[in-house]
XYZ file of C-alpha atoms in Angstrom:
787
model
C 67.368 84.449 92.178
C 65.914 88.045 93.165
C 67.802 90.556 95.728
C 65.357 89.517 98.313
C 65.807 85.862 98.330
C 69.813 86.482 97.956
C 69.685 88.669 100.703
C 67.851 85.970 102.899
C 69.966 83.378 101.677
C 72.885 85.491 102.385
C 71.468 85.821 106.085
C 71.261 81.893 106.282
C 74.523 81.187 105.349
C 75.953 83.368 107.990
C 73.870 81.945 110.497
C 75.125 78.531 109.703
C 78.767 80.058 109.781
C 78.257 81.377 112.943
C 76.610 77.949 114.465
C 79.609 75.858 112.877
C 82.758 78.005 114.471
C 80.618 78.136 118.072
C 79.392 74.425 118.270
C 82.135 71.862 119.696
C 79.910 68.664 118.938
C 81.893 66.777 115.964
C 78.762 65.623 114.560
C 77.038 68.846 114.391
C 79.964 70.545 113.097
C 79.978 67.979 109.803
C 76.629 68.606 109.432
C 76.915 72.098 109.160
C 80.314 71.860 107.064
C 78.193 69.691 104.625
C 75.373 71.627 104.458
C 77.707 74.798 103.951
C 79.632 73.758 101.360
C 76.675 72.162 98.945
C 74.424 75.318 99.624
C 77.165 77.587 98.750
C 78.036 75.036 95.675
C 74.309 74.757 94.430
C 73.809 78.734 94.626
C 77.079 79.304 92.709
C 76.285 77.155 90.108
C 73.278 78.624 89.800
C 74.324 81.835 89.456
C 77.286 81.097 86.679
C 75.355 78.895 84.269
C 75.127 79.129 81.692
C 78.764 80.230 81.872
C 78.985 82.199 78.500
C 75.622 84.372 79.347
C 76.595 84.927 82.981
C 80.418 85.900 82.857
C 80.697 89.611 81.218
C 84.044 89.980 79.678
C 86.059 93.056 79.491
C 86.965 94.832 76.417
C 90.304 93.317 76.514
C 88.928 89.983 75.940
C 85.782 90.485 73.697
C 87.440 93.331 71.608
C 86.190 97.133 71.914
C 87.233 101.082 72.842
C 87.098 102.333 76.225
C 87.547 106.130 76.737
C 88.186 107.824 80.236
C 86.394 111.123 79.623
C 87.252 114.120 82.060
C 84.707 116.890 82.874
C 86.153 120.167 82.472
C 84.930 122.744 84.858
C 82.508 125.476 83.194
C 83.839 129.098 83.247
C 81.171 131.739 83.962
C 80.854 134.233 81.411
C 82.225 137.117 83.564
C 85.623 135.288 83.913
C 85.170 134.043 87.508
C 86.483 130.925 89.031
C 85.652 128.061 87.079
C 82.557 126.183 88.624
C 83.725 122.923 90.668
C 82.388 119.686 89.410
C 79.902 118.150 91.795
C 78.858 114.715 92.151
C 75.234 115.394 91.159
C 76.853 117.127 87.885
C 79.102 113.613 87.454
C 75.892 111.783 87.417
C 73.997 113.687 85.110
C 76.915 113.770 82.402
C 76.973 110.325 82.817
C 73.187 110.017 81.865
C 74.076 112.671 79.247
C 76.840 110.453 77.699
C 74.684 107.233 77.894
C 72.264 108.619 75.442
C 74.867 109.341 73.095
C 76.230 105.988 73.508
C 73.019 104.401 72.883
C 72.688 105.575 69.412
C 75.377 103.184 68.159
C 73.227 100.339 68.993
C 75.683 98.223 71.096
C 75.190 95.652 73.475
C 76.181 96.172 77.319
C 78.386 99.131 77.097
C 79.646 100.366 80.548
C 79.640 103.818 81.823
C 80.768 104.415 84.768
C 82.196 107.265 87.568
C 85.393 107.272 87.913
C 86.972 109.624 90.855
C 85.627 112.807 91.302
C 85.672 114.033 87.795
C 85.989 111.320 85.292
C 83.509 108.840 83.715
C 85.085 105.668 82.065
C 83.168 104.630 78.763
C 83.519 101.029 77.388
C 81.805 100.196 74.419
C 82.412 96.730 72.545
C 82.487 95.955 69.105
C 83.108 99.361 67.509
C 85.296 99.724 64.006
C 87.878 102.082 63.673
C 85.353 104.501 61.729
C 82.871 104.179 64.746
C 85.888 104.958 66.941
C 86.324 108.096 65.487
C 82.636 109.209 65.293
C 82.099 108.260 69.296
C 85.510 110.112 69.952
C 83.472 113.229 68.583
C 80.323 112.612 70.295
C 81.731 112.375 73.676
C 83.601 115.467 73.223
C 80.492 117.521 71.713
C 79.234 120.192 73.747
C 75.824 119.597 75.453
C 72.888 121.950 73.930
C 70.509 123.244 77.156
C 67.992 125.386 75.914
C 64.918 127.138 77.174
C 61.879 126.728 74.311
C 58.386 127.675 74.821
C 55.535 125.122 74.606
C 52.721 125.892 72.014
C 49.825 126.736 73.983
C 48.134 124.160 72.053
C 50.495 121.713 72.154
C 48.545 118.457 73.061
C 45.849 118.914 70.239
C 48.364 120.085 67.375
C 50.450 117.055 68.354
C 47.828 114.793 68.408
C 46.592 116.166 64.675
C 49.968 116.255 63.203
C 50.616 112.516 64.508
C 47.384 111.603 62.622
C 48.451 113.405 59.667
C 45.281 115.911 59.484
C 47.649 119.447 60.234
C 51.110 120.573 59.401
C 53.562 121.588 61.920
C 53.465 125.128 62.505
C 56.466 127.360 61.047
C 59.066 127.728 63.969
C 57.925 124.960 65.942
C 58.908 121.419 66.287
C 57.886 118.308 68.139
C 60.249 116.854 70.956
C 59.986 113.720 72.965
C 59.857 114.505 76.555
C 61.207 112.149 79.429
C 58.240 113.051 81.575
C 55.473 110.124 80.780
C 51.527 110.732 80.341
C 49.619 107.191 80.447
C 52.357 105.330 80.375
C 53.787 107.145 77.487
C 56.749 109.578 76.621
C 55.043 113.188 76.563
C 55.700 114.618 73.020
C 55.445 118.343 72.868
C 55.376 120.928 70.302
C 58.019 123.459 70.858
C 59.580 126.626 69.429
C 62.505 125.867 67.103
C 64.327 129.027 68.594
C 65.401 128.907 72.166
C 64.317 131.934 74.892
C 67.227 130.892 76.826
C 70.306 128.857 76.825
C 72.694 127.079 79.164
C 74.699 129.613 79.335
C 72.481 131.855 80.989
C 71.976 129.297 84.319
C 74.411 130.983 87.161
C 73.221 127.828 89.564
C 70.326 125.303 90.191
C 69.944 123.178 93.116
C 67.244 120.983 94.880
C 65.478 122.568 97.735
C 62.519 120.922 100.153
C 59.792 123.290 101.434
C 56.331 122.821 102.557
C 55.235 121.988 99.207
C 57.581 119.029 98.872
C 60.791 119.087 96.799
C 61.359 122.327 94.624
C 64.266 123.141 92.284
C 65.997 126.498 93.064
C 67.093 128.345 89.826
C 69.194 131.708 89.368
C 70.116 133.198 86.189
C 72.853 135.489 85.144
C 72.349 139.012 84.372
C 71.865 138.822 81.094
C 69.644 135.563 81.542
C 67.724 137.240 84.108
C 66.303 140.116 81.686
C 65.573 137.483 79.495
C 63.908 135.666 81.917
C 62.016 138.819 82.699
C 60.452 139.210 79.591
C 60.004 135.429 78.719
C 57.937 135.084 82.021
C 55.830 138.248 81.585
C 54.582 137.557 78.340
C 53.661 133.597 78.911
C 52.082 133.839 81.974
C 50.204 129.916 82.300
C 52.343 128.978 79.297
C 54.667 125.918 79.475
C 58.785 126.615 79.020
C 60.164 123.516 78.246
C 63.708 122.528 79.414
C 65.446 120.948 76.567
C 68.696 118.787 76.755
C 70.298 117.603 73.461
C 66.498 117.979 71.731
C 65.042 116.110 74.810
C 62.440 117.860 76.676
C 63.656 117.056 80.582
C 60.709 118.973 81.952
C 58.226 121.343 80.891
C 56.798 123.657 84.121
C 54.088 126.300 83.894
C 55.103 129.920 84.110
C 52.666 131.105 86.994
C 54.100 134.771 87.276
C 56.344 137.250 85.937
C 59.919 136.455 87.468
C 61.710 139.962 87.593
C 65.090 139.107 89.502
C 66.328 135.951 87.894
C 65.892 133.688 90.456
C 62.720 131.089 90.129
C 61.337 128.371 91.885
C 60.153 125.380 89.699
C 57.814 122.989 91.364
C 56.236 119.778 90.158
C 55.663 116.990 92.720
C 59.421 116.171 92.408
C 60.548 113.367 94.490
C 64.352 113.779 95.853
C 66.099 112.075 92.915
C 63.812 113.892 90.847
C 64.540 117.404 91.980
C 67.905 116.314 92.231
C 68.551 115.525 88.472
C 66.537 118.632 87.066
C 68.989 120.541 88.821
C 71.753 118.698 87.720
C 70.682 119.106 83.928
C 70.343 122.731 84.644
C 74.009 122.784 86.098
C 74.738 121.380 82.571
C 77.842 119.673 83.088
C 78.858 119.126 79.703
C 78.266 122.881 78.534
C 82.192 122.904 78.007
C 83.962 120.332 75.473
C 85.105 117.217 77.963
C 88.625 116.199 77.585
C 89.227 112.792 76.914
C 92.536 111.541 78.837
C 92.887 107.834 77.894
C 91.818 105.914 75.039
C 92.154 101.951 74.736
C 90.967 99.851 71.449
C 91.805 96.127 71.358
C 90.043 94.416 68.352
C 87.920 91.157 68.369
C 90.689 88.874 66.952
C 93.033 90.158 69.475
C 90.782 89.402 72.150
C 89.956 86.085 71.147
C 93.296 85.205 71.203
C 93.897 86.757 74.679
C 91.117 84.213 76.026
C 92.310 81.291 74.111
C 95.858 82.142 75.536
C 94.673 82.808 79.033
C 92.607 79.712 79.380
C 95.253 77.719 78.288
C 97.945 79.177 80.460
C 95.283 78.366 83.267
C 94.471 74.866 82.528
C 98.114 74.417 82.102
C 99.036 75.371 85.633
C 95.967 73.899 87.175
C 97.035 70.909 85.244
C 100.651 70.916 86.382
C 99.291 71.819 90.209
C 96.910 69.364 90.233
C 99.606 66.165 89.249
C 102.124 67.505 91.909
C 99.844 67.848 94.698
C 98.239 64.292 93.810
C 101.906 63.008 93.334
C 103.489 64.610 96.576
C 100.438 64.461 98.916
C 98.584 61.008 97.699
C 94.855 60.834 99.392
C 95.596 64.050 100.934
C 96.481 65.670 97.576
C 92.574 64.365 96.501
C 91.303 66.100 99.643
C 92.814 69.308 98.442
C 91.857 68.413 95.089
C 88.443 68.417 96.163
C 88.913 71.815 98.178
C 90.073 73.583 94.627
C 87.374 72.650 93.035
C 84.974 73.999 95.266
C 87.049 77.227 95.147
C 86.707 77.781 91.727
C 83.202 77.220 91.584
C 82.593 79.553 94.193
C 85.255 82.419 92.471
C 82.777 81.898 89.284
C 79.629 81.999 91.097
C 80.706 84.978 93.129
C 81.830 86.869 89.833
C 78.470 86.324 88.251
C 76.361 86.932 91.304
C 77.975 90.685 91.544
C 78.217 91.242 87.969
C 82.021 91.355 88.072
C 83.603 91.844 84.571
C 86.683 89.020 83.556
C 89.052 90.868 82.236
C 92.875 89.758 81.121
C 94.631 90.564 84.215
C 91.553 88.880 86.084
C 92.449 85.914 84.221
C 96.115 85.945 85.685
C 94.324 86.513 88.983
C 92.489 83.680 89.013
C 95.806 81.592 87.753
C 97.430 83.192 90.849
C 94.901 81.835 93.216
C 95.462 78.384 91.641
C 98.900 78.511 93.128
C 97.481 80.437 96.737
C 95.009 77.917 96.787
C 97.537 75.189 97.311
C 99.516 77.259 99.726
C 97.027 76.839 102.849
C 96.703 72.937 101.865
C 100.588 72.783 102.243
C 100.820 74.289 105.563
C 98.302 72.127 106.856
C 99.655 69.021 105.377
C 103.245 69.927 106.269
C 101.721 70.205 110.036
C 100.202 67.011 109.503
C 103.117 65.311 108.480
C 105.298 66.123 111.560
C 102.292 65.395 113.787
C 102.453 61.950 112.377
C 106.090 61.924 112.741
C 105.653 62.689 116.825
C 103.320 59.213 116.949
C 100.300 60.984 117.030
C 97.150 59.012 115.664
C 95.361 60.074 112.504
C 92.705 61.913 113.647
C 94.534 63.548 116.764
C 97.080 64.565 114.227
C 94.398 66.024 111.747
C 93.004 68.080 114.532
C 96.175 69.756 115.577
C 97.353 70.413 112.253
C 94.635 72.349 111.355
C 94.705 74.314 114.862
C 98.293 74.923 114.375
C 98.120 76.103 110.777
C 95.064 78.256 111.263
C 97.099 81.216 112.548
C 99.810 81.151 109.593
C 96.877 80.915 106.990
C 94.524 83.625 108.639
C 97.348 86.353 108.897
C 99.221 85.677 105.652
C 95.771 86.054 103.689
C 94.617 88.840 105.848
C 97.782 90.523 104.792
C 97.398 89.946 101.032
C 93.583 91.120 101.401
C 94.922 94.396 102.957
C 96.968 95.055 100.165
C 94.535 93.939 97.575
C 91.863 96.292 99.107
C 94.078 98.940 98.688
C 94.748 97.977 95.164
C 90.995 97.988 94.496
C 90.778 101.329 96.461
C 93.639 103.174 94.447
C 93.526 101.448 90.986
C 91.860 101.734 87.952
C 90.420 99.923 85.071
C 92.358 96.295 84.549
C 94.661 96.579 88.186
C 90.922 96.766 89.518
C 89.974 93.593 87.576
C 93.016 91.834 89.159
C 92.090 92.923 92.570
C 88.691 91.824 92.400
C 89.645 88.340 91.101
C 92.274 87.667 93.986
C 90.063 88.834 96.478
C 87.541 86.662 95.984
C 90.066 83.721 95.086
C 91.773 84.303 98.560
C 88.625 84.398 100.281
C 87.429 81.042 98.599
C 90.907 79.526 99.343
C 90.187 80.195 102.757
C 86.789 78.791 103.070
C 87.828 75.457 100.997
C 91.142 74.978 102.987
C 89.945 75.605 106.476
C 86.299 74.432 106.110
C 86.030 71.995 102.879
C 88.872 69.900 103.380
C 88.650 69.433 106.890
C 84.864 68.325 106.431
C 86.165 66.156 104.049
C 88.647 64.526 106.214
C 86.089 63.825 109.299
C 83.798 62.278 106.741
C 86.556 59.955 105.359
C 87.618 59.098 109.095
C 83.863 58.627 109.926
C 83.030 56.081 107.084
C 86.356 54.601 107.479
C 87.740 55.416 103.608
C 90.838 56.918 105.599
C 93.091 54.472 107.538
C 96.565 56.114 107.151
C 98.223 59.035 105.387
C 101.474 59.031 103.364
C 103.412 61.540 101.524
C 106.357 62.004 100.059
C 109.319 64.376 101.780
C 111.853 65.451 99.885
C 113.277 68.008 101.863
C 114.647 66.329 105.205
C 117.353 68.266 106.406
C 116.488 70.140 109.764
C 120.104 71.520 110.588
C 121.311 73.759 107.922
C 122.674 77.086 109.520
C 120.723 80.065 107.300
C 121.345 82.444 109.634
C 125.038 81.767 109.729
C 125.108 82.535 105.712
C 124.060 86.027 106.733
C 127.097 87.714 104.868
C 127.177 85.493 101.583
C 123.464 86.671 101.621
C 124.219 90.517 102.595
C 126.744 90.405 99.644
C 124.683 88.748 96.988
C 121.821 91.393 98.257
C 124.026 94.264 97.706
C 125.330 93.586 94.256
C 121.353 93.230 93.308
C 120.510 96.156 94.972
C 123.521 98.155 93.251
C 122.353 96.422 90.263
C 118.916 97.492 90.226
C 119.357 100.795 91.422
C 122.113 101.605 88.673
C 119.401 100.154 85.832
C 117.038 102.831 87.487
C 119.575 105.795 86.636
C 120.422 104.609 83.298
C 116.969 103.608 81.867
C 115.031 106.624 83.295
C 111.728 107.662 82.002
C 112.424 105.005 78.993
C 111.368 102.368 81.610
C 107.749 103.680 81.673
C 105.509 103.281 79.094
C 102.624 105.627 78.346
C 100.469 104.668 81.346
C 103.017 107.022 82.890
C 104.354 109.175 80.226
C 101.369 109.762 78.426
C 100.895 109.425 74.492
C 100.307 106.998 72.101
C 100.416 103.160 71.417
C 99.666 101.618 68.363
C 99.757 97.795 67.214
C 99.596 97.096 63.474
C 98.999 93.708 62.209
C 100.074 93.622 58.509
C 99.886 91.130 55.645
C 103.547 91.705 54.793
C 106.508 92.491 56.248
C 107.076 96.199 56.029
C 110.838 97.684 56.286
C 111.271 99.855 59.508
C 113.167 102.818 56.878
C 110.000 102.816 54.700
C 107.438 103.300 57.720
C 109.798 106.142 59.218
C 109.662 107.908 56.126
C 105.585 107.768 55.780
C 105.546 108.934 59.343
C 107.933 111.937 58.545
C 105.328 113.303 56.068
C 103.235 113.893 59.013
C 106.085 115.066 61.359
C 106.488 111.901 63.245
C 109.347 110.666 61.992
C 110.851 110.679 65.559
C 108.029 107.674 66.750
C 108.904 104.617 68.252
C 108.955 101.761 65.956
C 109.104 97.998 66.889
C 108.297 95.158 64.734
C 107.403 91.449 65.500
C 106.493 88.413 63.406
C 103.927 85.850 64.724
C 103.259 82.233 63.585
C 100.293 80.263 64.206
C 99.197 77.195 62.034
C 101.898 77.808 59.728
C 100.686 81.387 58.862
C 102.667 84.194 59.378
C 101.350 87.486 61.048
C 103.867 90.749 60.852
C 102.889 93.558 63.520
C 104.025 96.884 64.047
C 104.155 98.424 67.305
C 104.680 102.541 67.386
C 104.958 105.141 70.181
C 104.009 108.664 69.403
C 102.712 111.912 71.163
C 99.272 111.779 72.519
C 96.449 112.253 69.842
C 98.421 111.071 67.021
C 97.261 107.425 66.493
C 94.242 108.118 64.190
C 96.988 110.221 61.777
C 99.284 107.418 61.561
C 96.659 104.999 60.396
C 95.652 107.140 58.149
C 99.125 107.694 57.201
C 99.834 104.347 56.778
C 96.692 102.881 55.218
C 97.460 105.486 52.205
C 101.244 104.663 52.114
C 100.900 100.464 51.975
C 97.732 99.969 50.231
C 98.376 96.550 49.621
C 99.735 95.171 53.347
C 95.896 95.067 54.228
C 96.356 96.887 57.692
C 94.400 96.354 60.845
C 94.204 97.860 64.027
C 94.467 95.355 66.778
C 95.333 97.462 69.533
C 95.676 101.440 70.053
C 96.245 102.959 73.345
C 96.201 107.009 74.678
C 96.948 108.360 77.447
C 97.217 112.300 78.323
C 99.956 113.444 80.149
C 97.793 114.740 83.063
C 96.605 111.029 83.581
C 100.153 110.026 83.099
C 101.139 111.722 86.257
C 98.177 110.925 87.801
C 98.474 107.186 87.529
C 102.160 107.290 88.511
C 101.217 109.232 91.784
C 98.422 107.128 92.752
C 100.867 103.953 92.344
C 103.228 105.145 94.520
C 100.419 106.670 97.250
C 99.082 102.820 96.730
C 102.678 100.998 97.318
C 103.277 103.613 100.727
C 99.487 103.282 101.908
C 100.230 99.598 101.315
C 103.647 99.589 103.591
C 102.137 101.278 106.309
C 99.077 99.339 106.784
C 101.139 95.883 106.710
C 103.514 97.535 108.955
C 100.648 98.146 111.475
C 99.152 94.652 111.005
C 102.331 92.801 111.541
C 103.193 95.015 114.516
C 100.176 93.886 116.223
C 99.766 90.570 115.480
C 103.658 89.759 116.238
C 105.805 92.237 117.159
C 107.621 95.593 115.483
C 110.811 93.771 114.883
C 109.255 91.153 112.697
C 107.109 94.406 111.439
C 111.038 95.756 110.341
C 112.108 92.209 109.062
C 108.871 92.027 106.615
C 108.783 95.752 105.544
C 112.726 95.769 104.830
C 112.652 92.396 103.095
C 109.573 93.139 100.642
C 111.334 96.192 99.904
C 114.490 94.332 98.806
C 112.641 92.134 97.124
C 110.623 94.898 95.063
C 113.969 96.923 94.134
C 115.520 93.482 92.820
C 112.394 92.220 91.326
C 111.794 95.860 89.426
C 115.667 95.778 88.859
C 115.962 92.950 86.669
C 112.491 93.894 85.095
C 113.943 96.963 83.503
C 117.457 95.093 83.135
C 115.475 92.849 80.388
C 114.456 96.140 78.712
C 110.661 95.807 79.407
C 108.566 99.123 80.310
C 106.297 99.450 83.592
C 102.949 99.521 82.821
C 99.637 100.301 84.168
C 99.307 96.248 84.579
C 102.409 96.261 86.110
C 101.427 97.918 89.328
C 99.247 94.956 89.850
C 102.404 92.704 89.328
C 104.339 94.494 91.745
C 101.939 94.599 94.507
C 101.269 91.171 93.933
C 105.050 90.306 94.503
C 104.666 92.058 97.595
C 101.760 90.441 98.929
C 103.796 87.014 98.270
C 106.817 88.111 99.821
C 104.763 89.051 102.898
C 102.797 85.694 102.637
C 105.814 84.019 102.809
C 107.810 85.746 105.330
C 104.795 85.437 107.923
C 104.386 82.135 107.599
C 108.185 81.779 108.756
C 107.821 84.266 111.522
C 104.710 82.702 112.806
C 106.923 79.212 113.131
C 109.613 81.716 114.453
C 107.367 82.996 117.107
C 106.142 79.465 118.016
C 109.628 78.222 118.295
C 110.248 81.258 120.655
C 107.387 80.690 122.905
C 107.784 77.027 123.389
C 110.259 76.927 126.052
C 112.878 75.077 124.108
C 116.429 75.427 125.167
C 119.106 76.828 123.033
C 119.748 80.573 121.961
C 117.643 82.704 120.065
C 119.654 82.212 116.744
C 119.683 78.405 117.157
C 115.813 78.335 117.568
C 115.295 80.919 114.771
C 117.582 78.416 112.928
C 115.383 75.592 113.749
C 112.245 77.281 112.684
C 113.443 78.231 109.343
C 114.336 74.279 108.840
C 110.677 73.201 109.793
C 109.173 75.519 107.558
C 111.720 74.758 104.656
C 109.653 71.997 103.139
C 106.410 74.406 103.036
C 108.243 77.329 101.480
C 109.875 75.338 98.740
C 106.598 73.197 97.473
C 104.355 76.572 98.330
C 106.873 78.660 96.272
C 107.122 75.724 93.736
C 103.532 75.456 92.763
C 103.197 79.084 92.519
C 106.120 79.241 90.403
C 104.679 76.481 88.033
C 101.362 78.745 87.772
C 103.641 81.652 86.971
C 105.437 79.870 84.384
C 102.429 78.570 82.317
C 100.943 82.039 82.070
C 104.533 83.191 80.965
C 104.647 80.776 78.315
C 101.102 80.325 76.973
C 99.564 83.723 78.424
C 100.804 85.941 75.264
C 102.427 88.888 74.989
C 99.883 90.918 76.845
C 100.829 88.914 79.982
C 104.174 88.228 79.344
C 105.722 91.366 81.327
C 103.290 90.377 84.182
C 104.156 87.018 84.680
C 107.822 87.655 84.129
C 107.661 90.125 87.065
C 106.031 87.111 89.182
C 108.246 84.722 88.281
C 111.094 86.577 89.275
C 109.247 87.911 92.607
C 108.666 84.537 93.588
C 112.364 83.495 93.152
C 113.621 86.510 94.974
C 110.764 86.458 97.725
C 111.896 82.798 98.351
C 115.321 83.577 98.461
C 114.832 86.717 101.173
C 112.433 84.664 103.227
C 114.932 81.945 104.018
C 118.177 84.226 104.137
C 117.253 87.772 104.439
C 114.215 88.336 106.633
C 115.262 86.411 109.957
C 118.173 88.106 110.364
C 116.904 91.533 109.847
C 114.706 90.779 112.767
C 117.080 89.610 114.665
C 119.485 92.670 114.453
C 116.714 94.931 114.967
C 115.641 93.181 118.329
C 119.653 93.300 119.306
C 120.240 96.841 118.199
C 117.047 98.262 120.291
C 119.007 95.734 123.320
C 115.786 93.832 123.252
C 115.288 90.069 124.045
C 112.996 88.586 120.905
C 112.004 85.522 123.391
C 110.555 87.935 125.988
C 109.201 90.363 123.324
C 107.209 87.340 121.627
C 105.918 85.980 125.175
C 104.307 89.157 126.269
C 101.233 88.785 124.696
C 100.459 85.737 125.401
C 101.290 86.636 129.371
C 97.975 86.864 131.766
C 97.731 87.931 135.421
C 96.105 85.175 138.103
C 96.323 86.526 141.628
C 98.766 88.690 140.646
C 101.200 86.544 139.085
C 102.027 86.364 135.327
C 101.737 82.590 133.964
C 102.569 81.948 129.997
C 99.108 80.434 128.274
C 99.250 77.120 127.108
C-alpha cells in the first residue's frame, strides 16, 4: 500500500475512532468497533505478510557488524578553532560513508545519524577480514579535489569509449553524479588537482535573484591558486571531485582574484545545500570509531530460536492461566491478545522498525502487560456481579471503573518509554519501540476489542453468565499496620544494596560504560586459562579479564572464552589466539568495543534519562492524583530500583546498555502497579464510606490484592520464560525484571501507601479532602461533590 493510500486509511480510521467514542447508541458503537477491529487487523496482516520479507532483523539476530562513527571537527591550516560539525556536514558524511559501504555489496546496510556528531553504520554478513577492511574504509580521509575538465571532454569521452581514441596523458575519465539524457555524465578530467579540500575555508547555500547558488570562500593559499586557475581557464569547466566521483562541474566565467566565488547552475534548495556540504568536506580528517559490535550469524540464529522459544513459552503459560482462571472471559482476553499481536507486528512492518533481541524482550513483556488491563476489568466485573448486578450492566460498569486506572498506568509507562527512546540508542531504542507499540495495541484491544466481543456475545445470546475462580478472598488484612516490619525489611535490603555498590565500585559496569573491548570466542576444544593468559602476555595483555564457559546442545559441547581488554585490542587478541591455538578452530561469536568517550556519554545519558523520567512521572501523578500520591510513587519506585540493582550487583552481574532498558522497565512496572492501587484508594476516599483514612486505605489495598497478585504472576511467568529460554544474551535483562516484579509487588502492598499517609500527615493535611478537591464544582455558590 503506497503512502497516499496509507494516509487516507489512517484519516478514515481516526474518523471512525472519534465517532465510536462520541456516540452513545449501542448498536452504532458495536458496528463501529467491529469495523475498526477488522480494518486494522486486515491492514496489519497485509503489512507484515510474508513475515520473513517484511520484518527486518537487527544485527544481533542476523549477524553482522555495527560501527558508531564520530566526526572529528576539522582544524583550519592556520591553527585556529576547529570548525564545528553542522547538520549539513553530518548529512554529507552519511552519503560519503554510504557509498563506501555499498562497495561491500551487502544487502540492506543501515546508516543513520546519531546525535549531532555521530553516525551509526550497521553492515550485515561481514566476515572477520571484511570487518577490518570496513573499519579502514570508514576511517579513511575523504578526498576532495578541484580538477580541470578537458576542453573537448564530451567528444574525447565518446571516442575513448568507442575505442577510436586513447586517453590523453595526465587525464582520466570520471563518472559524475549529474545526469545527461538520463545517464550519469562521464568527464575527462586532469589527474592532478588544481586545489584540494584543504584550500576551502567555507561553503554555504544562498538564494539570490537567479535562484539558489553556492557561496565559496577559500583560504589565503587557496585564493591565490584559484585566481591563477580561473584567469587561465575562462569558459572551461572545473570539476569538484569527492572520492574520485564528480559531484559538480561548473563553468569558469571570469577571473576570481579574492578567493570568494559563487557557483550557479539552476540548483534546487536541496542540491545547493548538498553541494555546499560536499565542499565543507566533513571527512577531511580521520573519523573516530567510538563503538564496534560484531555478532556472528550462528549466534544470531541461536538468539532468534531462544527468543521465539521464550515468547511461545510465556504466551502459552499466560493463556493457559487466563483461560483456567477466567474461563469464558479468559477466551475474550485471548481474542484481545491475538489482535494485540497482529497490530504490533503490523505497525513494526508498516513503519520499517527493526526487530532486535531487546525488541523480542519488549514483545514478551508486552504479553504480560497486555493481560494487566483485562485483569483490571475482570476483577471489577467480579465485584459488580458479587453486588448482584445483571451481566450487561455489570460489564458496562466494570469497563467504566477500570478505564481511569488503565489509562493512567499505561500513560505513565508511555512517558517513561518515550524518554527511553529519546535518550537511548541502539538496543534500548529497539526495546522502547516494541514496548510503545505493544502498550498502544494492548489498550486498544482491552478497551475496545474485548468490550465489543462482550456486546456481540450478549446480543447473540452466546453469553448468559460468567464464572471465575477466586483464589484470594481475604478482605480484612491490615497492611498499613505492618509498616514497621516492612520498614525494617526494606532498610536491610537498601543497606545491603548500597554496600554492594560500594564494594563492587566500577567493576559492576561493563564496557558500555567504562569503555574497552569485549570478545566472545568459540573453541572446538577446552583451552586452559593459563595458556590463554600466556598467549596474551606476548602482546602485553596478560592482565585482560578471561572467563570460560561450556554449552551443550544436541549432545555437542561448545567451549566459549570471554575476554575483556582495553579499547581497540580485540583484533590483536584474535590474531594472537589463532596463532597460539591453530587446532582449536576459533570463531568469533561476538566482538564489542566501546571508546572511553562513548562510555562516559552513555553513563551520563542514562542517569539523565532516569532523572527526566522521575520528574515527568512526579508531575503527571501530581496532576492526576495529589502530590502526596506522587511522593509515594517516586519514593517507592526508587526503593524498588535500588533494591533490584543491589540484588543484581550482589549476584556478580555487570551493568550494560541493555540494562538501562531493564531498569526503566522495572520503574514502569513499579509505577503501573502503584497507580492501580492509588486509583482504588482515591475511589475509596471519595466514596463517602465511614471509617478512618487508614481503614479505607487498607480496604482499597485488599480490594486490589487479587489484581496485584494475578498481574504480577502473569508478568513473572513471562519474565521467567525469558530467563529460562532466552539464553545468555538476555539473561541479565530477564533476571532484573524477575527481581523487579517481586520487589515492585511487595512495595505496592506494604511501602507505597504508608508513605502517602505519612507525607499527608507530615504536611498536616487531610488525604480525604485532598482527593475530593478536584471533584468539587460550584453551583449557585455552593460546592457539591460530583457523582
